[in-house]
PDB file of C-alpha atoms and ligand atoms in Angstrom:
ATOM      1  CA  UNK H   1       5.478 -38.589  20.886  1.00  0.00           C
ATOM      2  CA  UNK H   2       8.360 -36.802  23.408  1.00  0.00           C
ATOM      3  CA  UNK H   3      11.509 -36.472  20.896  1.00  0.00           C
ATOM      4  CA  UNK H   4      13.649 -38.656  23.330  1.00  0.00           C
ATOM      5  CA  UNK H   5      11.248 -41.745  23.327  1.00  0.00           C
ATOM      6  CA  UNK H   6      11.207 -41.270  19.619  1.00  0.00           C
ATOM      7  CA  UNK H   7      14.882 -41.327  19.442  1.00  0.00           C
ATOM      8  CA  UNK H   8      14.874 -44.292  21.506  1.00  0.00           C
ATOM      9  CA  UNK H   9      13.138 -46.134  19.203  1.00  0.00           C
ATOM     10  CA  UNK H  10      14.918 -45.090  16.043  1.00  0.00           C
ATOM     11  CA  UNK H  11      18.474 -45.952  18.215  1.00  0.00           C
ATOM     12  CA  UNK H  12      16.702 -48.932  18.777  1.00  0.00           C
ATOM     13  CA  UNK H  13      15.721 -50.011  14.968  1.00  0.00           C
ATOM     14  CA  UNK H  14      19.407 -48.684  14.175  1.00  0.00           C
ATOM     15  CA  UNK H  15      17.659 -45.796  12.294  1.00  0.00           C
ATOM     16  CA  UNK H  16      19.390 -42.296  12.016  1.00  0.00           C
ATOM     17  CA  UNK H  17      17.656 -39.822  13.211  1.00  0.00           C
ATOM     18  CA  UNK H  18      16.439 -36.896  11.641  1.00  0.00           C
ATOM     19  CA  UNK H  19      17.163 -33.194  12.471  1.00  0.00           C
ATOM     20  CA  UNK H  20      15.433 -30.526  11.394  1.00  0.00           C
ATOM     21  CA  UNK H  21      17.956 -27.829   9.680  1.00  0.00           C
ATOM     22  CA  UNK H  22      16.669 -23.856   9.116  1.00  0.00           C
ATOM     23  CA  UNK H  23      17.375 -23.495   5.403  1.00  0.00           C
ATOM     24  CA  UNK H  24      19.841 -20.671   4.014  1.00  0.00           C
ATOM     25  CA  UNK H  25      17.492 -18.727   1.661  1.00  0.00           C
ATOM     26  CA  UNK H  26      17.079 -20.139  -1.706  1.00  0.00           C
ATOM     27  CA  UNK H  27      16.872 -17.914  -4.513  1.00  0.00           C
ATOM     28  CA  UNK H  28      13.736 -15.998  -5.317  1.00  0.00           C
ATOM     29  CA  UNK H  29      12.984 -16.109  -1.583  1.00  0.00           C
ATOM     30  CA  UNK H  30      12.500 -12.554  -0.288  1.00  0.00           C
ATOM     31  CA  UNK H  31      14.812 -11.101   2.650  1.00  0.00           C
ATOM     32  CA  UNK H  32      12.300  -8.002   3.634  1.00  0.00           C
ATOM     33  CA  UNK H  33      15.680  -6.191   4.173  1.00  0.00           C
ATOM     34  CA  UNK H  34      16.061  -3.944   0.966  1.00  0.00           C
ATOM     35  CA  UNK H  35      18.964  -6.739  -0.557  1.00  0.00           C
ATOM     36  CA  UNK H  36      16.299  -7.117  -3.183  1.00  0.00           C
ATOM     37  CA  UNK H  37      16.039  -4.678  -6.460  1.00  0.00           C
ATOM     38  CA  UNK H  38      12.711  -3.337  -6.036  1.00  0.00           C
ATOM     39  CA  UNK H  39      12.348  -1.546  -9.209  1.00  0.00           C
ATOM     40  CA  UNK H  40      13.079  -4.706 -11.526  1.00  0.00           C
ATOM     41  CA  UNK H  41      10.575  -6.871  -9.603  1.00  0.00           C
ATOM     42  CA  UNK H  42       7.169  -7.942 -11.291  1.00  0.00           C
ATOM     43  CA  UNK H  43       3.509  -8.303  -9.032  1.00  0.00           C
ATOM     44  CA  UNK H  44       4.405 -11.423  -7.264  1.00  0.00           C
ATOM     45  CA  UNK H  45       7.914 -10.877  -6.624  1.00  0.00           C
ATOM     46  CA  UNK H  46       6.671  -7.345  -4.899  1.00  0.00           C
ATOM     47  CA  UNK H  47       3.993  -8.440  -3.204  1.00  0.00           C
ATOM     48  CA  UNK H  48       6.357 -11.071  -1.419  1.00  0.00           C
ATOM     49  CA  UNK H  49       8.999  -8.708  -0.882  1.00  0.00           C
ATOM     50  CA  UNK H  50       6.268  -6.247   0.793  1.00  0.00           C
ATOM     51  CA  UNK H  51       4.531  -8.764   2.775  1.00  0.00           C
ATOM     52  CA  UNK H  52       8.196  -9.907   4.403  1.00  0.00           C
ATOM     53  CA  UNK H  53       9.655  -6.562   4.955  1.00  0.00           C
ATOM     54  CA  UNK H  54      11.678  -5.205   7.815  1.00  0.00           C
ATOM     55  CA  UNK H  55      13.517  -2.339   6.624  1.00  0.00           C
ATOM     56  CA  UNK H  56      11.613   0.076   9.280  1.00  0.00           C
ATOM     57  CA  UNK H  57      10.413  -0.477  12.896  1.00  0.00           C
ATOM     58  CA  UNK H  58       7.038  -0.636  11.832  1.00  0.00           C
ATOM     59  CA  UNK H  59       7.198  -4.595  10.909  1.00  0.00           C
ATOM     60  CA  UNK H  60       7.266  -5.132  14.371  1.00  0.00           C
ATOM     61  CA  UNK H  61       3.842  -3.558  15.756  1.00  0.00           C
ATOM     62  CA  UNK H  62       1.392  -5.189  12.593  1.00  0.00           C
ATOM     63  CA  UNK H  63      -0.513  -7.923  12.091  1.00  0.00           C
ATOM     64  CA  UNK H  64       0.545  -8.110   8.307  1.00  0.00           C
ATOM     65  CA  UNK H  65       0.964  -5.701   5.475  1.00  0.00           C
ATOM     66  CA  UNK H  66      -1.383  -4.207   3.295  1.00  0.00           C
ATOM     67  CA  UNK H  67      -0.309  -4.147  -0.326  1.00  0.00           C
ATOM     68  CA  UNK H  68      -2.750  -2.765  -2.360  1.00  0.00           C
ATOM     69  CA  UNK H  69      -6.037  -3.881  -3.910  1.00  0.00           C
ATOM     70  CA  UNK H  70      -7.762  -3.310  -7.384  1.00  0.00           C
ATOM     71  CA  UNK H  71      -7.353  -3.721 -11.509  1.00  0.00           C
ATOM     72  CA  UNK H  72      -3.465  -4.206 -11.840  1.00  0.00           C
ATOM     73  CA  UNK H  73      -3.714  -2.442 -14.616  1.00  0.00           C
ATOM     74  CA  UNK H  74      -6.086   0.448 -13.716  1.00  0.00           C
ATOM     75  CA  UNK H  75      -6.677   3.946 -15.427  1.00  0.00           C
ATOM     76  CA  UNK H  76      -7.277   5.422 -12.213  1.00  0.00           C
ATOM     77  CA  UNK H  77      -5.299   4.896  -9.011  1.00  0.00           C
ATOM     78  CA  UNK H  78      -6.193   6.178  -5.700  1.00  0.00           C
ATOM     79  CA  UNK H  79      -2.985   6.711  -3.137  1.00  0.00           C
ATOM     80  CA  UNK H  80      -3.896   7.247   0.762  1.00  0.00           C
ATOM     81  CA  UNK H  81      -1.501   7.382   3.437  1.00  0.00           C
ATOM     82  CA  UNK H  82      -1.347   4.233   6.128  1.00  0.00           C
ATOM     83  CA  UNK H  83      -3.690   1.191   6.303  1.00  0.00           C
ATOM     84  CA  UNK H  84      -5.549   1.801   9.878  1.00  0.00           C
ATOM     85  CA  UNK H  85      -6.800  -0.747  12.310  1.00  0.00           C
ATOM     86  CA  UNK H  86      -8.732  -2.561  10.492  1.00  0.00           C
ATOM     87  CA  UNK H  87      -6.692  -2.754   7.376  1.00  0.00           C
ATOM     88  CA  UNK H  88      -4.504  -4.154   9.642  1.00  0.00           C
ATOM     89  CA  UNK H  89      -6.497  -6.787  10.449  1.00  0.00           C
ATOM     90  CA  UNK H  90      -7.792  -7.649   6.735  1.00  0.00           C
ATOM     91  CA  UNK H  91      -4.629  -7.182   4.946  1.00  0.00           C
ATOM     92  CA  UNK H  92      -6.408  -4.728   2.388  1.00  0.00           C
ATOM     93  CA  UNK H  93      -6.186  -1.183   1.581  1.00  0.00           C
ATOM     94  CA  UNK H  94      -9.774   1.347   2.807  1.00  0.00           C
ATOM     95  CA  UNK H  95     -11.628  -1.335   4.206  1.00  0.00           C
ATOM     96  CA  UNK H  96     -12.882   0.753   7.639  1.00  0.00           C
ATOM     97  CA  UNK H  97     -14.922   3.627   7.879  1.00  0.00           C
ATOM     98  CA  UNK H  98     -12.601   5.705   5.875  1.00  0.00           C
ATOM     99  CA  UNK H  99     -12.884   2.725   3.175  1.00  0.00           C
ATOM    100  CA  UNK H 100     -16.889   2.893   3.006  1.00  0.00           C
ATOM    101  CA  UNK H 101     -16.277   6.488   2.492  1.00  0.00           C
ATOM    102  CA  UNK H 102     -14.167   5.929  -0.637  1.00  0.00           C
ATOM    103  CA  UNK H 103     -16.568   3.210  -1.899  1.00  0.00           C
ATOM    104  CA  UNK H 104     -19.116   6.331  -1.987  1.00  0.00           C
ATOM    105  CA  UNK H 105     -16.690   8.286  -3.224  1.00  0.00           C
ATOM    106  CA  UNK H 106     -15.681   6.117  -6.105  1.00  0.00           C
ATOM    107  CA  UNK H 107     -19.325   5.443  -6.902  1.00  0.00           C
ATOM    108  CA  UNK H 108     -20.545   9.199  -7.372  1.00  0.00           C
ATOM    109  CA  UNK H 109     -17.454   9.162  -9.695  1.00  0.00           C
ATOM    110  CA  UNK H 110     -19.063   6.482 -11.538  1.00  0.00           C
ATOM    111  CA  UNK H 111     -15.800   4.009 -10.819  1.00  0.00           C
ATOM    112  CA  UNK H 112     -16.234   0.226  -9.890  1.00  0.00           C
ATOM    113  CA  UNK H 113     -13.565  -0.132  -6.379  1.00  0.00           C
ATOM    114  CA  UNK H 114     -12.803  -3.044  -8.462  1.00  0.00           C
ATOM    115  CA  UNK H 115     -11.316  -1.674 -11.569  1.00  0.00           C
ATOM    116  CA  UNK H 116      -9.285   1.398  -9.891  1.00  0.00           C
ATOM    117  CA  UNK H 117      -6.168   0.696  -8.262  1.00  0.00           C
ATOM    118  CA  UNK H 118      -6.030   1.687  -4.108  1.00  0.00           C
ATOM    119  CA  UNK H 119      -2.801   1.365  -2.724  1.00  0.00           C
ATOM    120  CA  UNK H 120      -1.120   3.558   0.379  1.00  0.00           C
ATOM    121  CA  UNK H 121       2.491   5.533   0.816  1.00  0.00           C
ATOM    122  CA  UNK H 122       3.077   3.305   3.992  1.00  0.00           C
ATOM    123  CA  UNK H 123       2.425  -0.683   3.698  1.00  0.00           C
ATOM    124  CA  UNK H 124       2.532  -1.109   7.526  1.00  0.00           C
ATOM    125  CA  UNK H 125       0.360   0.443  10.058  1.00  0.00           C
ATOM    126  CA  UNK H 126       1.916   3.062  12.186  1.00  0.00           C
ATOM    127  CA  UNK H 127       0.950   2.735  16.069  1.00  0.00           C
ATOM    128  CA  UNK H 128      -2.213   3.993  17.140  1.00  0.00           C
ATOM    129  CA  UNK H 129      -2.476   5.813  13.415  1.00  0.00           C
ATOM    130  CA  UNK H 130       0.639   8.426  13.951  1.00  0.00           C
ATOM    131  CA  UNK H 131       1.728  10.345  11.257  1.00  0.00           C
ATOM    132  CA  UNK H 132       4.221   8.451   9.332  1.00  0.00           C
ATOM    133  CA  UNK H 133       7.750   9.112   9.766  1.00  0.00           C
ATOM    134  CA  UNK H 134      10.516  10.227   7.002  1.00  0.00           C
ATOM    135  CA  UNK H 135      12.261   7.175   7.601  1.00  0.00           C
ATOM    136  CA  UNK H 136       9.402   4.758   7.314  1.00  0.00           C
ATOM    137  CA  UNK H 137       8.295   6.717   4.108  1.00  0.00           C
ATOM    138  CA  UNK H 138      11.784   6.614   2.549  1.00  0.00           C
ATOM    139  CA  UNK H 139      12.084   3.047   3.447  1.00  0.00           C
ATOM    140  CA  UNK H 140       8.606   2.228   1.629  1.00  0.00           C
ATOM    141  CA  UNK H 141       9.254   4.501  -1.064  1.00  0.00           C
ATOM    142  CA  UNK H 142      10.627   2.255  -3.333  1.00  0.00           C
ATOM    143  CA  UNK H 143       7.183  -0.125  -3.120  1.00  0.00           C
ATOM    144  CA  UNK H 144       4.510   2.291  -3.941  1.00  0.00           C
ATOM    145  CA  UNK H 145       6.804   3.403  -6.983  1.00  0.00           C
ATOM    146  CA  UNK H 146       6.659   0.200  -8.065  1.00  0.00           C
ATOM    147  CA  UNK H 147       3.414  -0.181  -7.922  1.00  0.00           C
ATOM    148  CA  UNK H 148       2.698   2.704 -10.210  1.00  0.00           C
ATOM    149  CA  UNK H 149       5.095   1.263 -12.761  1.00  0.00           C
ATOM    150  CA  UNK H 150       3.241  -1.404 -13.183  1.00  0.00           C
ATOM    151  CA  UNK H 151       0.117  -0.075 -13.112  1.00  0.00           C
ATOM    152  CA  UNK H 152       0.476   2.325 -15.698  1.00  0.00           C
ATOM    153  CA  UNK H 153      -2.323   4.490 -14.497  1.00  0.00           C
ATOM    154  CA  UNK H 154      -3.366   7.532 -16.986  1.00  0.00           C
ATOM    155  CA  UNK H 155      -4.397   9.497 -13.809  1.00  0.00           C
ATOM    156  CA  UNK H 156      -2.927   9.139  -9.874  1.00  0.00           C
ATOM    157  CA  UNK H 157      -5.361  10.684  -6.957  1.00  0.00           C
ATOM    158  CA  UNK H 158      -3.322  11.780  -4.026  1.00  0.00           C
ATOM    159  CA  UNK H 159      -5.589  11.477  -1.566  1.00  0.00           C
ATOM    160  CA  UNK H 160      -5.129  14.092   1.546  1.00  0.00           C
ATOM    161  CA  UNK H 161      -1.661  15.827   2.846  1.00  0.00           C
ATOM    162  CA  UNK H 162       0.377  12.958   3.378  1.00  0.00           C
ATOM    163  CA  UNK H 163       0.187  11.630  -0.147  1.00  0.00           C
ATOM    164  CA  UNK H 164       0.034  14.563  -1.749  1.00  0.00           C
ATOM    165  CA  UNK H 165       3.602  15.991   0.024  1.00  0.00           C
ATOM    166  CA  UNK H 166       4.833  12.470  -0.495  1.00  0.00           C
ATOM    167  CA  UNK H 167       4.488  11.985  -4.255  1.00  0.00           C
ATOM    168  CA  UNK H 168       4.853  15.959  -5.226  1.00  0.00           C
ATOM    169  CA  UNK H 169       7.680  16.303  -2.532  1.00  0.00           C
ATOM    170  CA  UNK H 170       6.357  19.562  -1.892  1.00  0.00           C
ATOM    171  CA  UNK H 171       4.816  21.014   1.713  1.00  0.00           C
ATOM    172  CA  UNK H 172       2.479  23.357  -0.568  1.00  0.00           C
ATOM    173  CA  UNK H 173      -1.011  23.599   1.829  1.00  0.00           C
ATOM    174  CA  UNK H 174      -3.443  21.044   0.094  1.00  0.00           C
ATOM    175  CA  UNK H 175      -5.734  23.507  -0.630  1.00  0.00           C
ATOM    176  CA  UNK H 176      -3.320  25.125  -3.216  1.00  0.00           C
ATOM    177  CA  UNK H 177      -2.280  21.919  -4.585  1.00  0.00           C
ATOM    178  CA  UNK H 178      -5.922  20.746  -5.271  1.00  0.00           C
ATOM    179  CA  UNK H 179      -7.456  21.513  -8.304  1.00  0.00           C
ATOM    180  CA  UNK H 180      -4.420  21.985 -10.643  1.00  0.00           C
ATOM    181  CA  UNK H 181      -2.626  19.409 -13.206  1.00  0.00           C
ATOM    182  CA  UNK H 182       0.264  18.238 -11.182  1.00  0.00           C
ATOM    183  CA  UNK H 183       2.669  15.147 -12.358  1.00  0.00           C
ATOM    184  CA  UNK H 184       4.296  12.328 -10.287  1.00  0.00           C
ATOM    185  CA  UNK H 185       7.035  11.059 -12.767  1.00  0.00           C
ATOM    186  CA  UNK H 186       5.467  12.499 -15.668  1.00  0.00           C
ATOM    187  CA  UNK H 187       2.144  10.282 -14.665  1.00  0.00           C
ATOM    188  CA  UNK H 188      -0.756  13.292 -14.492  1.00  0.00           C
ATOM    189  CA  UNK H 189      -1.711  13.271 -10.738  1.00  0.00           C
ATOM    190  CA  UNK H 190      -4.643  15.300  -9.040  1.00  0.00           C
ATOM    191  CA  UNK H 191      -4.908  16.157  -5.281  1.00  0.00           C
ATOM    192  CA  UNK H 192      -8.215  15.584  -3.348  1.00  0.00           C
ATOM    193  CA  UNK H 193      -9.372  15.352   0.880  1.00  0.00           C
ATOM    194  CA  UNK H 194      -8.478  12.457   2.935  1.00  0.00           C
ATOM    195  CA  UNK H 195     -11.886  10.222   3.239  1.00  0.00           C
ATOM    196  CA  UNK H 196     -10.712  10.167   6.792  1.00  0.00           C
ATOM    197  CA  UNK H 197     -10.558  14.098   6.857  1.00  0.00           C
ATOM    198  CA  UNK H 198     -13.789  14.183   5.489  1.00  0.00           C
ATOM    199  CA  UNK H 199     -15.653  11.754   7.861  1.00  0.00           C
ATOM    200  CA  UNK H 200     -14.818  14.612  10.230  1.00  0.00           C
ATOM    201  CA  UNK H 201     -15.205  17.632   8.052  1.00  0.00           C
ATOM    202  CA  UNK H 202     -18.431  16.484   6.434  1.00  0.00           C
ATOM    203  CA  UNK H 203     -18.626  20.152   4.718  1.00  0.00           C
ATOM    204  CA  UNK H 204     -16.043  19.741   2.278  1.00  0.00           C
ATOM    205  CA  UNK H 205     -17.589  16.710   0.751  1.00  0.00           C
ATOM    206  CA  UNK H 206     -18.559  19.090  -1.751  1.00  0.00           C
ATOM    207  CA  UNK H 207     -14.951  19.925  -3.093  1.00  0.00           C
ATOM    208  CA  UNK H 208     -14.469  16.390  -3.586  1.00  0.00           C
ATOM    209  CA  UNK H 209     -16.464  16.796  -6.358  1.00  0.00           C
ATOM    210  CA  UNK H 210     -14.629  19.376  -8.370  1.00  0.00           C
ATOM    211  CA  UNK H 211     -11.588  17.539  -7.315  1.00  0.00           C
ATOM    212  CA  UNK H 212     -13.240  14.431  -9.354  1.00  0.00           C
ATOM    213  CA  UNK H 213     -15.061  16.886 -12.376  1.00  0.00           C
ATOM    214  CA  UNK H 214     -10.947  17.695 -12.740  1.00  0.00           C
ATOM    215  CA  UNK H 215      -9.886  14.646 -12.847  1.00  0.00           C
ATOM    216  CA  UNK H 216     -12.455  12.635 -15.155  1.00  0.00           C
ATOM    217  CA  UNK H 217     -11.042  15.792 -17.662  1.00  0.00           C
ATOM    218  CA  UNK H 218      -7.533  14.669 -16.937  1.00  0.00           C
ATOM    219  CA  UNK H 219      -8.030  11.319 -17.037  1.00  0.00           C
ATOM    220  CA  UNK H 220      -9.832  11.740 -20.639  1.00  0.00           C
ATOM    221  CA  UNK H 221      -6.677  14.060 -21.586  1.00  0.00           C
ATOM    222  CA  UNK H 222      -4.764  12.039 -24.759  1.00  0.00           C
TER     223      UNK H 222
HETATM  224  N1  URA C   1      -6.407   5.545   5.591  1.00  0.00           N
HETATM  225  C1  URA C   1      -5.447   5.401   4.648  1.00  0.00           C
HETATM  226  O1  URA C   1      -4.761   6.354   4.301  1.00  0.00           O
HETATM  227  N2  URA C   1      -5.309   4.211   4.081  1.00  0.00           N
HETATM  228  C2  URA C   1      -6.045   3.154   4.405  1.00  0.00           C
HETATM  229  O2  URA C   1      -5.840   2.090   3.812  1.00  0.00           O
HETATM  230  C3  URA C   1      -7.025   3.331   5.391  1.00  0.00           C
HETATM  231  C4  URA C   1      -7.190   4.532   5.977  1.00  0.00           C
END
């Protein structure tokens, strides 16, 4: 019914009407503009606080963010860089060709995807897959150290460059970084390809092995 009939016939009945008022937020809602104390916040609160975030340019271009996926409290968690296109679109972390990729991966490596923990540095999809900027990293810093709080994982895989420089905050090639003991926060952390990399540099599939021989060792480390 048009608003002013409706009024009509509320001014007719002698009826107040209505208005519709925008809330102020209530507590527990999250802003998405940092106001929030990120490392104090449990699953939920973080996933909502993720999922409404604007504290970089890159809320505006996606479709929604892409949190992270797996055992909350995993031995093993895998770190990539960006969801894609199509993680985009699904709301979950590895879930294009890169993602089938690290399904393989993990299944040589005799892991479930369901009882490792996948999450990315960057919730929100760059444009057309750039590389991530310093400011969007710094601004989703806080989340993915979160994440790895709570997860408690006995072994982190940095998964190409980007999440190798990010976590180590080092610009050591990858090739130097891989196959050593490294720590993110005292958390023991190995460095392996990019599934992405390796859907276009098929030959180095190989490494990815040693990479995961070194870190079943670590991972089995008291
Ligand atoms: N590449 C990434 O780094 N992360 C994804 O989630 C998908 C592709």
């Amino acid at each position: 019914m048009d608003d002013s009939v409706r009024r009509h016939y509320l001014a007719a009945m002698s009826i107040e009407a209505w208005e519709r008022r925008e809330l102020p937020p209530q507590t527990g809602d999250a802003p998405g503009d940092g106001s929030h104390d990120v490392p104090r916040l449990g699953w939920t609160e973080l996933a909502r606080e993720v999922s409404s975030c604007r504290r970089c340019p890159l809320h505006t271009g996606r479709t929604q963010t892409v949190f992270g996926s797996g055992d909350p409290k995993a031995s093993w968690m895998f770190i990539g860089e960006a969801p894609g296109a199509e993680e985009d679109r699904q709301g979950q972390p590895f879930v294009g060709r890169a993602g089938q990729l690290l399904n393989a991966i993990l299944f040589a490596a005799g892991l479930k995807r369901e009882e490792v923990y996948i999450a990315n540095v960057l919730k929100c999809r760059p444009p057309g897959n750039r590389d991530p900027g310093d400011a969007e990293v710094c601004a989703c810093e806080p989340f993915l150290a979160r994440q790895i709080e709570l997860v408690e994982p006995r072994l982190i895989v940095a998964m190409g460059r980007f999440a190798a420089h990010n976590l180590l905050k080092t610009d050591t090639p990858l090739a130097r970084l891989r196959g050593q003991r490294l720590q993110y926060r005292g958390r023991p952390l190995v460095v392996t390809y990019h599934p992405a990399y390796l859907l276009r540099n098929p030959i180095d599939k190989r490494k990815v092995w040693q990479d995961l021989v070194l870190a079943r060792a670590v991972a089995a480390t008291p």
